GROMACS .gro file of C-alpha atoms in nm:
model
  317
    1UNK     CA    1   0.000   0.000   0.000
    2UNK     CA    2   0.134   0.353  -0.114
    3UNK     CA    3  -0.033   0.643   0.157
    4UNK     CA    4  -0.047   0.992   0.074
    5UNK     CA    5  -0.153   1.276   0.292
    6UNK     CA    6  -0.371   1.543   0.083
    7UNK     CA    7  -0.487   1.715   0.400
    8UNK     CA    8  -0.383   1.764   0.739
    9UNK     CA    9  -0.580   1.993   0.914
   10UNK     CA   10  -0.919   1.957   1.149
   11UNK     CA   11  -1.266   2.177   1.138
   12UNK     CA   12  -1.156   2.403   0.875
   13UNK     CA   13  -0.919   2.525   0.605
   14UNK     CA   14  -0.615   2.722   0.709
   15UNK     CA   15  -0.387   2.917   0.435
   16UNK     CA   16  -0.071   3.013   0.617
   17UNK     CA   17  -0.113   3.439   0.675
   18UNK     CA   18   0.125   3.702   0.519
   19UNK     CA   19   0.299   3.734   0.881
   20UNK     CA   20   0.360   3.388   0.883
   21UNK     CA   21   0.504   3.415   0.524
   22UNK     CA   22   0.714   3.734   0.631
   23UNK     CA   23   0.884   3.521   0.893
   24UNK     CA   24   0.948   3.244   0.751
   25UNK     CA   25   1.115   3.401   0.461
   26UNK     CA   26   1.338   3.607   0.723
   27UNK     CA   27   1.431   3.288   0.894
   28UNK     CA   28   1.536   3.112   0.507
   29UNK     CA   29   1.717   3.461   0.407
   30UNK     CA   30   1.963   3.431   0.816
   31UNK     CA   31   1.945   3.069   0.690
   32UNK     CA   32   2.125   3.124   0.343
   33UNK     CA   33   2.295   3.456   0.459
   34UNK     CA   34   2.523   3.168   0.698
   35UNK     CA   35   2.568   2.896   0.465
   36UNK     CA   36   2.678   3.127   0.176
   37UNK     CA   37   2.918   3.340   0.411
   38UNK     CA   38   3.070   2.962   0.535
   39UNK     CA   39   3.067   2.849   0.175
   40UNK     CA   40   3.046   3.148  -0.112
   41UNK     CA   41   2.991   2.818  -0.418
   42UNK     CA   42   2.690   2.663  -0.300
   43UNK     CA   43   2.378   2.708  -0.514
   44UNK     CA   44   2.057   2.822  -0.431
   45UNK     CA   45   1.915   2.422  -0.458
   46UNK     CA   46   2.197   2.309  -0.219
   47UNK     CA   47   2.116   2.559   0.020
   48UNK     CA   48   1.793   2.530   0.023
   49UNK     CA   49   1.832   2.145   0.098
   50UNK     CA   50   2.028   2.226   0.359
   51UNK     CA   51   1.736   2.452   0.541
   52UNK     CA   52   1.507   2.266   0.823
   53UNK     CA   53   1.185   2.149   0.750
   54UNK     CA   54   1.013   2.421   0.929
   55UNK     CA   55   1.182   2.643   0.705
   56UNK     CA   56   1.167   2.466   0.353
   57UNK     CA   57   0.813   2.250   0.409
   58UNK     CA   58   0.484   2.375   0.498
   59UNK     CA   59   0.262   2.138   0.743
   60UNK     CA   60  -0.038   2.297   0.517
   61UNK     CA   61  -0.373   2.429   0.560
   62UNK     CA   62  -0.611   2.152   0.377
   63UNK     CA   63  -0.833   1.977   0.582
   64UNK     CA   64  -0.831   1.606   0.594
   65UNK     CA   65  -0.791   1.419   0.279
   66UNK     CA   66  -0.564   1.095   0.220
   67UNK     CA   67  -0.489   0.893  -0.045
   68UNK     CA   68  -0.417   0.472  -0.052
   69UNK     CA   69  -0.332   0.304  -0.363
   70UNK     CA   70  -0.292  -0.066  -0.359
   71UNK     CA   71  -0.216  -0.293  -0.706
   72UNK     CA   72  -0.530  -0.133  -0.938
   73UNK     CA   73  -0.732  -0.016  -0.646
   74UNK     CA   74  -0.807   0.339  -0.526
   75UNK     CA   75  -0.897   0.415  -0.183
   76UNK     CA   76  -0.966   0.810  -0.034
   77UNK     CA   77  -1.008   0.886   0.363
   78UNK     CA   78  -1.214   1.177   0.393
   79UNK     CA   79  -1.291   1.430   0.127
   80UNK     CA   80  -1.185   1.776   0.314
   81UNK     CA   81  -1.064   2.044   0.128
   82UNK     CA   82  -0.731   1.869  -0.007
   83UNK     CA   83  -0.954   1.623  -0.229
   84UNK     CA   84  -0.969   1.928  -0.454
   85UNK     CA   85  -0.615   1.917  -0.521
   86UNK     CA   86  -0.580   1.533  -0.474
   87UNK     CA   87  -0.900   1.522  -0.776
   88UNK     CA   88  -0.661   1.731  -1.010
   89UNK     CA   89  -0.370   1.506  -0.922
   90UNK     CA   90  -0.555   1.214  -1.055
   91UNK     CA   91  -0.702   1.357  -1.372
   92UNK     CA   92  -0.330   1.461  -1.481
   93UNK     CA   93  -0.220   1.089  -1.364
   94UNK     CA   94  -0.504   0.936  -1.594
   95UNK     CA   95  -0.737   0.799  -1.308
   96UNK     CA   96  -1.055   0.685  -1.374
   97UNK     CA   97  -1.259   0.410  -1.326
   98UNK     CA   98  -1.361   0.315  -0.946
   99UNK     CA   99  -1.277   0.514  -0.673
  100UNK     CA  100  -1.353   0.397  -0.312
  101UNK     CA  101  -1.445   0.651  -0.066
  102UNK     CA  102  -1.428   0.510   0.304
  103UNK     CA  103  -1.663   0.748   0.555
  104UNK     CA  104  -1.487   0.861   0.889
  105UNK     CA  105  -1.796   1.110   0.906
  106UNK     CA  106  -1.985   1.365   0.765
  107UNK     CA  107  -1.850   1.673   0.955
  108UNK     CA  108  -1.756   1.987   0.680
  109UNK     CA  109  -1.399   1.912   0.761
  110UNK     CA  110  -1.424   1.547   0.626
  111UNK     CA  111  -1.672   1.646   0.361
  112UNK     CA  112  -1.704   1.991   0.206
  113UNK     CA  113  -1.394   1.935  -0.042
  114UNK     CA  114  -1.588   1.679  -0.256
  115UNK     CA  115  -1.798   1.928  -0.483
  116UNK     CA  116  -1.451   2.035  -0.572
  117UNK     CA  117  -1.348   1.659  -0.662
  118UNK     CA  118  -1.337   1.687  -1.050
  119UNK     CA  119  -1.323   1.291  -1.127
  120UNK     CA  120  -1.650   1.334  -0.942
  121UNK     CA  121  -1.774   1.507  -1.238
  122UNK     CA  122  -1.657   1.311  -1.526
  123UNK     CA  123  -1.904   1.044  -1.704
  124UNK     CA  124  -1.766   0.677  -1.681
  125UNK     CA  125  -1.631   0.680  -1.305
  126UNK     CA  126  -1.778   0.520  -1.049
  127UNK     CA  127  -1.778   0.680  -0.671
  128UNK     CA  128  -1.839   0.399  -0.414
  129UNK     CA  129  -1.886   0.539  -0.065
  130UNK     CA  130  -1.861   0.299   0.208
  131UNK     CA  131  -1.992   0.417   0.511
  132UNK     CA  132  -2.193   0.329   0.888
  133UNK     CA  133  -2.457   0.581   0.782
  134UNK     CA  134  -2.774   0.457   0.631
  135UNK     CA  135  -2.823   0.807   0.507
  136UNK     CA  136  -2.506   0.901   0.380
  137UNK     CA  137  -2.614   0.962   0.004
  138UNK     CA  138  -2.867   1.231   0.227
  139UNK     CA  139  -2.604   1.400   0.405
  140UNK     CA  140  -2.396   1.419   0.083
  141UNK     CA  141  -2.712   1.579  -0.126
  142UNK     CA  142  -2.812   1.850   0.181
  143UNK     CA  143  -2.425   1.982   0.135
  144UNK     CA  144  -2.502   2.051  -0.219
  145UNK     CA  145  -2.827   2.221  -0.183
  146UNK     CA  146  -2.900   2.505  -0.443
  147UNK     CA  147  -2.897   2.734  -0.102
  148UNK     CA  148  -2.555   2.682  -0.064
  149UNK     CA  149  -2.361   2.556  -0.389
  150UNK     CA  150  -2.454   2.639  -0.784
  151UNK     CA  151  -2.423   2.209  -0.885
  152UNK     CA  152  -2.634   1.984  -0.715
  153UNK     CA  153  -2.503   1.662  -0.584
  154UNK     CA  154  -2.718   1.466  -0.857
  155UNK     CA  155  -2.636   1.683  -1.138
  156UNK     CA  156  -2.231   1.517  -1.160
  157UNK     CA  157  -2.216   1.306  -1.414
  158UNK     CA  158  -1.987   1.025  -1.264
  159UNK     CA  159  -2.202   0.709  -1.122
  160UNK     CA  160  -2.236   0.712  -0.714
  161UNK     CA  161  -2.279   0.436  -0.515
  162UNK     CA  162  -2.360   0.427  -0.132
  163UNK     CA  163  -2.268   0.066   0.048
  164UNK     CA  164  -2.351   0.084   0.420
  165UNK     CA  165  -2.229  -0.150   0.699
  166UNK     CA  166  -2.260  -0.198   1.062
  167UNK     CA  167  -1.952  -0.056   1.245
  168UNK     CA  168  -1.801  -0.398   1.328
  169UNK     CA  169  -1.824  -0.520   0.961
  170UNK     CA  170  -1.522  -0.623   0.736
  171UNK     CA  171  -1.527  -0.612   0.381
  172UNK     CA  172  -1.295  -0.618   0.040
  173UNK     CA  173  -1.223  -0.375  -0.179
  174UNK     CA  174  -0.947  -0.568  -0.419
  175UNK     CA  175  -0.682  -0.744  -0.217
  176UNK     CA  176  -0.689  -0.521   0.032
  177UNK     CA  177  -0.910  -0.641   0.344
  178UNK     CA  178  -1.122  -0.336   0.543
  179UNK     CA  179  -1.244  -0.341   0.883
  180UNK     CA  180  -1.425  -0.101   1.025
  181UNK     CA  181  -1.473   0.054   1.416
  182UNK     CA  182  -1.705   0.289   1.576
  183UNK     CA  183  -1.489   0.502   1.771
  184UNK     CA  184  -1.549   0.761   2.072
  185UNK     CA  185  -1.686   1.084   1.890
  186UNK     CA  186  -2.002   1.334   1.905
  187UNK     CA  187  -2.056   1.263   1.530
  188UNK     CA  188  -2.025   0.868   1.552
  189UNK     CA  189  -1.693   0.900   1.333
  190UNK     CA  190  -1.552   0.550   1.192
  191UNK     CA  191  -1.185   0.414   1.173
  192UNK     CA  192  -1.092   0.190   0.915
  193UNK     CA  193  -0.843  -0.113   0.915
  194UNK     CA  194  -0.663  -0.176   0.561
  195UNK     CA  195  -0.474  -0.516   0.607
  196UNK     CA  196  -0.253  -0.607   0.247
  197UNK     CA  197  -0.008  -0.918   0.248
  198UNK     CA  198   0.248  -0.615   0.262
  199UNK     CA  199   0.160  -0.465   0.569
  200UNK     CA  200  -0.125  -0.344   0.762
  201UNK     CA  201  -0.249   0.017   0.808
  202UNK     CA  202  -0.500   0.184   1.061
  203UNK     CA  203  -0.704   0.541   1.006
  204UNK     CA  204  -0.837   0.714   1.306
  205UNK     CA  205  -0.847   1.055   1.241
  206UNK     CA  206  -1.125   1.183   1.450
  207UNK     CA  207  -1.053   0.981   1.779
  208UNK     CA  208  -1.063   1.170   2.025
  209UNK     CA  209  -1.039   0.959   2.404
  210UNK     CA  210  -1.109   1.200   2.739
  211UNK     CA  211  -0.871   1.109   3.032
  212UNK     CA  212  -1.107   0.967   3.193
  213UNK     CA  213  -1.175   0.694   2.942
  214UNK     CA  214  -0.856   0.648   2.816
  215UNK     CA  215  -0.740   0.334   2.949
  216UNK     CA  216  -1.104   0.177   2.924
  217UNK     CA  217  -1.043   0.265   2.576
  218UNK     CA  218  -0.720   0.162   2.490
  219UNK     CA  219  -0.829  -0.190   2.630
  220UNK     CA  220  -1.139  -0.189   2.423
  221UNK     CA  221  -0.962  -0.107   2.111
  222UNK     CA  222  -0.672  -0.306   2.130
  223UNK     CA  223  -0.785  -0.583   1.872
  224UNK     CA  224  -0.860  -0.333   1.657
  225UNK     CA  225  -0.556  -0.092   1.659
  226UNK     CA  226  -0.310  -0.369   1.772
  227UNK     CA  227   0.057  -0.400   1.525
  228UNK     CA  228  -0.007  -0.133   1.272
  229UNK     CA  229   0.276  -0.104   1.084
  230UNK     CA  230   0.114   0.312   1.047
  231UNK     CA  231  -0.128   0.446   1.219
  232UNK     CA  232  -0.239   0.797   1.126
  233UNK     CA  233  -0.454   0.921   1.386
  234UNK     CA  234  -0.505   1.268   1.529
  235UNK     CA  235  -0.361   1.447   1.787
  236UNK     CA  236  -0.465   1.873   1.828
  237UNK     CA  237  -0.386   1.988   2.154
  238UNK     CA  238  -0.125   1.973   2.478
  239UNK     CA  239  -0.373   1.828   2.726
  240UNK     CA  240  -0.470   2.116   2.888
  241UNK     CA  241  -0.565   2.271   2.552
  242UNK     CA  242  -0.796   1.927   2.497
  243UNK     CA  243  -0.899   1.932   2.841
  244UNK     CA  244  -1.056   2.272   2.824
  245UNK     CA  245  -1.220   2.165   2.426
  246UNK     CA  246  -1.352   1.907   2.536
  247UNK     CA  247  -1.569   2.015   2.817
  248UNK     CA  248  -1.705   2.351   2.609
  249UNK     CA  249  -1.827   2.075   2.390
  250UNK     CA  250  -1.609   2.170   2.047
  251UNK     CA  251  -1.402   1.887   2.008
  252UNK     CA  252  -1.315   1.542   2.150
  253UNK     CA  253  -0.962   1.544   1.937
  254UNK     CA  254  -0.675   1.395   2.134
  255UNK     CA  255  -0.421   1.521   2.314
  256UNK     CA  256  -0.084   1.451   2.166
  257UNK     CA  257   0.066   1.281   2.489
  258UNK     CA  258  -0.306   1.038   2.498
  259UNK     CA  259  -0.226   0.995   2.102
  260UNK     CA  260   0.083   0.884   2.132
  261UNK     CA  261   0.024   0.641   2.501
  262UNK     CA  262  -0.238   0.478   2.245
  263UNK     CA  263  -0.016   0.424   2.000
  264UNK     CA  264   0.278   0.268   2.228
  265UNK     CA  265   0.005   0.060   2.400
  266UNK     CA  266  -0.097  -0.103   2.041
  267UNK     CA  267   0.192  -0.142   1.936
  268UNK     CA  268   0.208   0.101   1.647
  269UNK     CA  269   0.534   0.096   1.433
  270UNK     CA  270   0.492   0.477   1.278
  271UNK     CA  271   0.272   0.723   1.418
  272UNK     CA  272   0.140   1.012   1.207
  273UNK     CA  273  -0.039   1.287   1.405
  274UNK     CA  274  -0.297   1.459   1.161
  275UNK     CA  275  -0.593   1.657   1.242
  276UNK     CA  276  -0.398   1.949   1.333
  277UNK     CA  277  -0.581   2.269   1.564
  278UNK     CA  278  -0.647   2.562   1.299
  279UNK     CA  279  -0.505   2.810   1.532
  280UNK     CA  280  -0.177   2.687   1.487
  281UNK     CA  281   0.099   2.789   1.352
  282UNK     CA  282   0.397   2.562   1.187
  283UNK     CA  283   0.608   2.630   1.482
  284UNK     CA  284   0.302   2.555   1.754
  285UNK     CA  285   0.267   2.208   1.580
  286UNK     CA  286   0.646   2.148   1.582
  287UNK     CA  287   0.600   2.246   1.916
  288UNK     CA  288   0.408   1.992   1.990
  289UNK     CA  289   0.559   1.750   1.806
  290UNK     CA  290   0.843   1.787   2.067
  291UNK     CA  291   0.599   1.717   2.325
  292UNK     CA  292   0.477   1.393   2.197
  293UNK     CA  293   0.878   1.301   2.126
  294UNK     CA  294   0.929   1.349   2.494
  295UNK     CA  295   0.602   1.119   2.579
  296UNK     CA  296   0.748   0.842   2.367
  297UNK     CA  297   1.108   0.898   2.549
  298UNK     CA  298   0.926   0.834   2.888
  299UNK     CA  299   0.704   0.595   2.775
  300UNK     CA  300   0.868   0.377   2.548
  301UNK     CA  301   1.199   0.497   2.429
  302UNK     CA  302   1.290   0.359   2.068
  303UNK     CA  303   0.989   0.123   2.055
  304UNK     CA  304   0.782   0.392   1.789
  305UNK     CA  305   0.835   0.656   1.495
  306UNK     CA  306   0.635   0.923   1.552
  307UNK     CA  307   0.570   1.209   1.216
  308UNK     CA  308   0.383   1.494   1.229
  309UNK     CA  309   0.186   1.488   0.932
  310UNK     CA  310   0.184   1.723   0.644
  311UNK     CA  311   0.062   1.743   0.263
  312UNK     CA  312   0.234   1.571  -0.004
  313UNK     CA  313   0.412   1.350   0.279
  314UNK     CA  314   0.404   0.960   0.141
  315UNK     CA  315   0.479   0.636   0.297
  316UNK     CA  316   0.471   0.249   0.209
  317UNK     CA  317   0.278  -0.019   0.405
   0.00000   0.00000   0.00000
């Protein structure tokens, strides 16, 4: 399995701001004003290798999109904002055919980039959207009401197909064997299991686990999460950030130090923390990344990879 992150962010799209820009390009310009007084002969390409990620990369401001590819089949975790890009991606690659479109849930963040999904449009593709909602097609339709966007949902010309299950249920799409999870969440969000002869990987970008329920949970999850060889789940907020979410009712994300005791507890090979707070910056998530480096050094030293997500990152399963 090939795993490509389209979108990273949670609740809502989040272009990086002109003072961002502004400082980042002051840090790159210090950055190349000391590599080019140490060494006058380096080009602008080598030097801008040499920069940190948090100078040369962008975590990005799409919301939650990712892409699997296994053998022939074609496989997209929620359709936030980054679908658009990830639907021009495919058209220029020659996709077409069946697409499969697992559910987490229906929140604008998971689904208000598919209008924008241009294979969605073309005649002679087929959208198959597997989800644990009976009215899924429904919720799809009422985001492309004439109210609120010019093309109604029934007007694209590409075939859609709605398959529900029970959370609990296991299915195929190709080779590659899905099972599915109901998972702690106001808006009954779904993980999905994607087990391939090559490796195994786990989706749970809207679990969110209180403190209070966290070791209940990570019990009651285990066969589920257990040996992932990646697991890209999310994780928004230092806990007292999560804390003080949670009980004003806006989110049930995780805290990066519960994300990351989850993932040591299952057994995870790779975390990837998605799902990342709109209010912050670049250097607040690398921030936290920090934090959940120093969880996994108290925890379980050596035992996990842990990357913070960001667009265009890829990995193999």
């Amino acid at each position: 399995m090939r795993i490509k992150l389209w979108g990273v962010r949670g609740a809502i799209p989040t272009p990086l701001n002109t003072a961002e820009y502004r400082e980042r390009l002051v840090r790159a310009l210090q950055h190349a004003r000391a590599q080019w007084a140490g060494n006058p002969g380096l080009s602008p390409t080598a030097v801008l290798e040499s920069m940190p990620d948090s100078i040369r990369t962008v975590i990005g401001g799409e919301t939650t999109c990712i892409e699997v590819t296994d053998q022939d089949q074609f496989i997209i975790l929620g359709l936030g904002t980054g679908a658009r890009r990830l639907g021009y991606d495919m058209m220029a690659r020659g996709v077409k055919g069946d697409v499969h479109v697992l559910v987490t849930r229906t929140s604008w963040d998971n689904i208000q980039g598919w209008p924008f999904f241009i294979p969605g449009y073309i005649p002679g593709n087929t959208m198959h959207f597997h989800s644990g909602y009976a009215d899924c097609g429904k919720r799809f339709r009422r985001q492309q009401h004439f109210d609120h966007f010019p093309k109604d949902f029934d007007d694209m010309m590409s075939t859609r197909e709605f398959h529900s299950f029970q959370p609990g249920d296991s299915f195929n799409i190709g080779a590659v064997k899905v099972r599915t999870r109901l998972i702690n969440d106001p808006g009954n969000a779904i993980a999905y299991r994607l087990e391939t002869d090559s490796g195994v990987a786990v989706f749970a970008p809207d679990a969110g686990f209180p403190s209070d329920l966290l070791e209940e949970q990570i019990v009651a999850q285990k066969d589920f999460f257990e040996a992932a060889d990646l697991l890209v789940m999310g994780a928004r907020y230092e806990r007292e950030d999560g804390i003080q979410k949670y009980n004003t009712g806006w989110s049930y994300a995780s805290a990066v130090e519960t994300t990351v005791r989850c993932a040591l507890q299952w057994k995870a090979r790779r975390l990837v923390m998605i799902q990342h707070e709109p209010e912050h910056l670049d250097q607040s998530i690398e921030s936290l990344s920090g934090r959940a480096r120093e969880c996994l050094e108290q925890h379980g030293p050596g035992k996990m990879e842990i990357v913070v997500g960001a667009e265009g990152q890829s990995f193999e399963v």
